[in-house]
Short mmCIF file of N, CA, C and O in Angstrom, two decimals:
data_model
loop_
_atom_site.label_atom_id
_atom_site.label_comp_id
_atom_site.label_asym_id
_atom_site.label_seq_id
_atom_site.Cartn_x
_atom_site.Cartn_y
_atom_site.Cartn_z
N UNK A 1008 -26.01 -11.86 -29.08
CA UNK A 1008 -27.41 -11.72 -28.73
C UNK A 1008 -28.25 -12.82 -29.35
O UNK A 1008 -29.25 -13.18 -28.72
N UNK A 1009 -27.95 -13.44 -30.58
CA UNK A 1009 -28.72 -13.81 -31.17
C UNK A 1009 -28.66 -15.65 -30.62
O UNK A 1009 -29.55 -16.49 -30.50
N UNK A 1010 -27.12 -15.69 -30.37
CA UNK A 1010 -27.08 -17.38 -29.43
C UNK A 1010 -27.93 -17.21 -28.40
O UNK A 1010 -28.99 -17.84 -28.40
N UNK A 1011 -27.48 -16.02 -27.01
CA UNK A 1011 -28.31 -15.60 -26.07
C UNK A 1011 -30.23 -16.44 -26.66
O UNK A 1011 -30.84 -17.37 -26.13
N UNK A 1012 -30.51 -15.86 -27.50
CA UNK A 1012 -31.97 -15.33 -27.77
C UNK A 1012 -32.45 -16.96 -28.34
O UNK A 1012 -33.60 -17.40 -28.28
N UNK A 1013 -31.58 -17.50 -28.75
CA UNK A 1013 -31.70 -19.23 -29.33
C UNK A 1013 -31.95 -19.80 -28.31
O UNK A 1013 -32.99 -20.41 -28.07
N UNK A 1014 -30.80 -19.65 -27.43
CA UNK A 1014 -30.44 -20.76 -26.35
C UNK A 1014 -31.88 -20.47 -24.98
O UNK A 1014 -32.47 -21.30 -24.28
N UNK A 1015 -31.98 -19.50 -25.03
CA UNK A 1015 -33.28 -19.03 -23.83
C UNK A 1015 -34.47 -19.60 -24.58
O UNK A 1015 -35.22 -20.19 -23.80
N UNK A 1016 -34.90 -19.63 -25.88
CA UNK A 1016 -36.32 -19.66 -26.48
C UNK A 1016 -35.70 -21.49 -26.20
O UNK A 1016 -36.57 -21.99 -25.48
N UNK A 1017 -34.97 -22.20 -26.39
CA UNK A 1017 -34.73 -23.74 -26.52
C UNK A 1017 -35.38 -23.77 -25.05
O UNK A 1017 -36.52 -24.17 -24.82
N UNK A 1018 -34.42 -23.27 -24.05
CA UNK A 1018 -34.63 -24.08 -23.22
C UNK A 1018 -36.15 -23.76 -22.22
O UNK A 1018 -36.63 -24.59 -21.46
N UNK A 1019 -36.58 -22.65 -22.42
CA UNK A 1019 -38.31 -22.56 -22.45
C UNK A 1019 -39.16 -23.51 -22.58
O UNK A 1019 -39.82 -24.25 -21.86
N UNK A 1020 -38.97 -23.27 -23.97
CA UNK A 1020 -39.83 -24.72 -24.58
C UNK A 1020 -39.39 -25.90 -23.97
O UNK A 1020 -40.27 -26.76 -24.01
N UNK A 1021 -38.10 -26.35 -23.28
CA UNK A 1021 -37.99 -27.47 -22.78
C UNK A 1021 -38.16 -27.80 -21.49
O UNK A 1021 -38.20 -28.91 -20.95
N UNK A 1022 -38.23 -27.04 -21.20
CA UNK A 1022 -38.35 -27.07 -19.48
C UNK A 1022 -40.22 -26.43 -19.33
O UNK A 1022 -40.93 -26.69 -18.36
N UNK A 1023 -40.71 -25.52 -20.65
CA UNK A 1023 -42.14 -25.46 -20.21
C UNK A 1023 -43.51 -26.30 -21.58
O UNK A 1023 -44.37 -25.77 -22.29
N UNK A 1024 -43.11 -27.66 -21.41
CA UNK A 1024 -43.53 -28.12 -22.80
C UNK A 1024 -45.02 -28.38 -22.84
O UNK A 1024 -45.75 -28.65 -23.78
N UNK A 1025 -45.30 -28.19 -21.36
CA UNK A 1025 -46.76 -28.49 -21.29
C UNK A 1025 -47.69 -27.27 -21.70
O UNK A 1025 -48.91 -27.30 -21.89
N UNK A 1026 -46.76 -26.12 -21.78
CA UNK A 1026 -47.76 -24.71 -22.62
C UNK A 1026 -48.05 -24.75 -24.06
O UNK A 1026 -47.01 -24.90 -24.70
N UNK A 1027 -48.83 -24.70 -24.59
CA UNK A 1027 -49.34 -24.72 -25.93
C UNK A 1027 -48.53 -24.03 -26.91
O UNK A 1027 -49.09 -23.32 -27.75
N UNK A 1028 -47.00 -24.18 -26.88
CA UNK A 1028 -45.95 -23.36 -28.15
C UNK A 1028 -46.56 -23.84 -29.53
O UNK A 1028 -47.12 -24.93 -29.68
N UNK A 1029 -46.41 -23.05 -30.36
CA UNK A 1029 -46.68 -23.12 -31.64
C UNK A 1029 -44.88 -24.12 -32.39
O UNK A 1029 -43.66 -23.93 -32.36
N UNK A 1030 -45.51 -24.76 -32.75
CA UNK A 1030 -43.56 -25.69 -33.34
C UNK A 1030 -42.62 -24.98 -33.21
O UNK A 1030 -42.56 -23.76 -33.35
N UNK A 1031 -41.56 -25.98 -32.83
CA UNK A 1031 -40.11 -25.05 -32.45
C UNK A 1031 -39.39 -24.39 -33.62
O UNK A 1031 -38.95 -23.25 -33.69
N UNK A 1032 -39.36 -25.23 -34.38
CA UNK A 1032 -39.06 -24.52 -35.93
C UNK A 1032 -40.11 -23.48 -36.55
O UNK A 1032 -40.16 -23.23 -37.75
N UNK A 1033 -40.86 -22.95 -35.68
CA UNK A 1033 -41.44 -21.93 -36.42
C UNK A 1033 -41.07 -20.73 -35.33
O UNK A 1033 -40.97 -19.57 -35.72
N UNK A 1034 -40.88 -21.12 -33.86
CA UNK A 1034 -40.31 -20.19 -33.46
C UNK A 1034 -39.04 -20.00 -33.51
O UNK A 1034 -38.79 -18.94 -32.94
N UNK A 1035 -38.20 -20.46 -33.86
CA UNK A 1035 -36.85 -20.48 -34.39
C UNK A 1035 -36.97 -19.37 -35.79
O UNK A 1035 -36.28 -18.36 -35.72
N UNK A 1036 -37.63 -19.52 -36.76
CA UNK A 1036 -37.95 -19.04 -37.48
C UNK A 1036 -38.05 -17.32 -37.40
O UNK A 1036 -37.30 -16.50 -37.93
N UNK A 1037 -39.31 -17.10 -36.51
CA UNK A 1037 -39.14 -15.84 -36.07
C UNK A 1037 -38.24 -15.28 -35.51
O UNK A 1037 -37.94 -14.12 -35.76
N UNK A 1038 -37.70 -15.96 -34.71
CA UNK A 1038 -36.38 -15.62 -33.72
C UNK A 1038 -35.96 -14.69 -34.65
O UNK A 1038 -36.16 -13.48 -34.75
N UNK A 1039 -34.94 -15.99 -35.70
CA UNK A 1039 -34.16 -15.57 -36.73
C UNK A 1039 -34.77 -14.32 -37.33
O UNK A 1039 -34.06 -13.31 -37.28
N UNK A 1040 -35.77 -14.25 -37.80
CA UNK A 1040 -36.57 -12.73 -38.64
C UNK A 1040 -36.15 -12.13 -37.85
O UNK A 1040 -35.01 -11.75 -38.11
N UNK A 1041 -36.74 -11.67 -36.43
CA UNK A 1041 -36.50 -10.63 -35.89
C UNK A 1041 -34.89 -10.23 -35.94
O UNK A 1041 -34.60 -9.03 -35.95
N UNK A 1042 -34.03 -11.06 -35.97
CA UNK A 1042 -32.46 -10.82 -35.60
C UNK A 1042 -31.79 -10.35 -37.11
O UNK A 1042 -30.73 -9.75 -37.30
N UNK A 1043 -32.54 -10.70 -37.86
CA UNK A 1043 -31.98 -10.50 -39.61
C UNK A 1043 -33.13 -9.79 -40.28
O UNK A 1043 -32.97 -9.45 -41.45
N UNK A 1044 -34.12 -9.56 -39.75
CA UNK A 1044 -35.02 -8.22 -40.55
C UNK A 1044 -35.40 -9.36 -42.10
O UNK A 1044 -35.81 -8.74 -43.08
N UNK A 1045 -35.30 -10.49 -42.21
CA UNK A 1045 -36.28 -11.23 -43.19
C UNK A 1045 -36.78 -11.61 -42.50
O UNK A 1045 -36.62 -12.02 -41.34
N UNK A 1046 -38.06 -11.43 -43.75
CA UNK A 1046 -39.48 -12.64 -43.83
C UNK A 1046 -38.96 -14.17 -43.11
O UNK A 1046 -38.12 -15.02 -43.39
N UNK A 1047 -39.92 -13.99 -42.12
CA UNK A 1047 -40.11 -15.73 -41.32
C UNK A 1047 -40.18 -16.64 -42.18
O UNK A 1047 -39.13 -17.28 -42.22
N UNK A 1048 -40.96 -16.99 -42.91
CA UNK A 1048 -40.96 -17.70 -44.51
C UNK A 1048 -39.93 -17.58 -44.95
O UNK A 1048 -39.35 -18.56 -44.49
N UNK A 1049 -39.46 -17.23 -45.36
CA UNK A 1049 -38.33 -17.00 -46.27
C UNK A 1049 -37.01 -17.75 -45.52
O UNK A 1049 -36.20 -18.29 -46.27
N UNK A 1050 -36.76 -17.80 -43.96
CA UNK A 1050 -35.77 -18.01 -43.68
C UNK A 1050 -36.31 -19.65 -43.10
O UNK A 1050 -35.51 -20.51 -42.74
N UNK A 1051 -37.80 -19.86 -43.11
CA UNK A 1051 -38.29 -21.14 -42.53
C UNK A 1051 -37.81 -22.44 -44.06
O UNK A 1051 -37.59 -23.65 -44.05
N UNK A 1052 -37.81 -21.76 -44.79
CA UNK A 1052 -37.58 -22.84 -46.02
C UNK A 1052 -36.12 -23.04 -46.29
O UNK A 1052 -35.78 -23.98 -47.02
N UNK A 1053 -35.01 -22.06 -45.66
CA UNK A 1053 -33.22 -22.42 -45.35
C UNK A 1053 -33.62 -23.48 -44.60
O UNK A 1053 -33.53 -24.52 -45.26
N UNK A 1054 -34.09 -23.70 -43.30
CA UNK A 1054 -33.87 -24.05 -42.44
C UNK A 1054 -34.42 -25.78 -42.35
O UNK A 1054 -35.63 -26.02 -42.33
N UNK A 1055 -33.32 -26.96 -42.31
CA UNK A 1055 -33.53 -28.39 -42.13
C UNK A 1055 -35.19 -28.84 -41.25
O UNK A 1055 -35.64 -28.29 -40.24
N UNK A 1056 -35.68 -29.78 -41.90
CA UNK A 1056 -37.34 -29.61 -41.39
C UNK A 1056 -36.90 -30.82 -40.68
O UNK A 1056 -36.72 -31.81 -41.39
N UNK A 1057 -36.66 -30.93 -39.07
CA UNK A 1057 -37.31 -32.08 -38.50
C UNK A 1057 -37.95 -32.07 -37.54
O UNK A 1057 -37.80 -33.00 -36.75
N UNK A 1058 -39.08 -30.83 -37.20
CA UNK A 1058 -39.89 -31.05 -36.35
C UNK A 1058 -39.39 -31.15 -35.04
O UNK A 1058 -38.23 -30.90 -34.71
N UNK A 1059 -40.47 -31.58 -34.17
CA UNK A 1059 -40.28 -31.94 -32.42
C UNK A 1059 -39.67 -33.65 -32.56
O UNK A 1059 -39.72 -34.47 -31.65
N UNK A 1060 -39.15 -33.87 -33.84
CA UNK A 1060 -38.63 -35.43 -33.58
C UNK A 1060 -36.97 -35.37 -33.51
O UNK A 1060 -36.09 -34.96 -34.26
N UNK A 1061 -37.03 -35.95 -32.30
CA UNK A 1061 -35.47 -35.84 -31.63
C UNK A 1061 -34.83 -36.91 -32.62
O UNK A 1061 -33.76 -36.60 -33.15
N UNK A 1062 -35.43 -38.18 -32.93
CA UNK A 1062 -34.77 -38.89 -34.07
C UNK A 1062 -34.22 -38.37 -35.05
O UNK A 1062 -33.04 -38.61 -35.28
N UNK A 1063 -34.88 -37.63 -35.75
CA UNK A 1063 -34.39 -36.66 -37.33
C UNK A 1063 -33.40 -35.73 -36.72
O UNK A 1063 -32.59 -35.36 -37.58
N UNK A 1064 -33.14 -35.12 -35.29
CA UNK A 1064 -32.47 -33.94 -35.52
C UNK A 1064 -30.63 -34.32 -35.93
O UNK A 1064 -29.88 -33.46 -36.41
N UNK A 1065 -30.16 -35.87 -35.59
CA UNK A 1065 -28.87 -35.85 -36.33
C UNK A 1065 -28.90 -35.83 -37.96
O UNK A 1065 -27.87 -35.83 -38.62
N UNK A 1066 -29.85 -35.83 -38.36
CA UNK A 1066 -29.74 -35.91 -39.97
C UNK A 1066 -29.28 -34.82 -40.22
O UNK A 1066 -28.30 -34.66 -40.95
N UNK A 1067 -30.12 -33.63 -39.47
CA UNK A 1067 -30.37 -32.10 -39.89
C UNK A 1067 -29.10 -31.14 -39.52
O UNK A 1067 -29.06 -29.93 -39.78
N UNK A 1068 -28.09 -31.87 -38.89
CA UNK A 1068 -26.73 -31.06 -38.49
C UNK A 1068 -25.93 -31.73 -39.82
O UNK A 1068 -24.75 -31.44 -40.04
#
């Protein structure tokens, strides 16, 4: 469920980028809360910071 619930919120945002989403790493964030019952915070500061920059995201794997 929880790939399911990744892979649908990704490709949303990519295919609807012209809607006003709040950063992908913050909805990633929640995702994750909702699926693990922690604090959004808490799991936003595990998580590699590179933003909407496609450059940084090989650093972050």
């Amino acid at each position: 469920m929880l790939w399911t619930a990744l892979h649908g919120l990704v490709s949303l945002y990519n295919d609807h980028g012209n809607l006003p989403w709040p950063p992908l790493d913050d909805l990633i964030a929640d995702l994750l809360s909702l699926h693990t019952a922690r604090p959004a915070d808490e799991i936003a500061a595990l998580l590699p910071q590179c933003g909407d920059a496609p450059g940084l995201a090989p650093d972050s794997i």
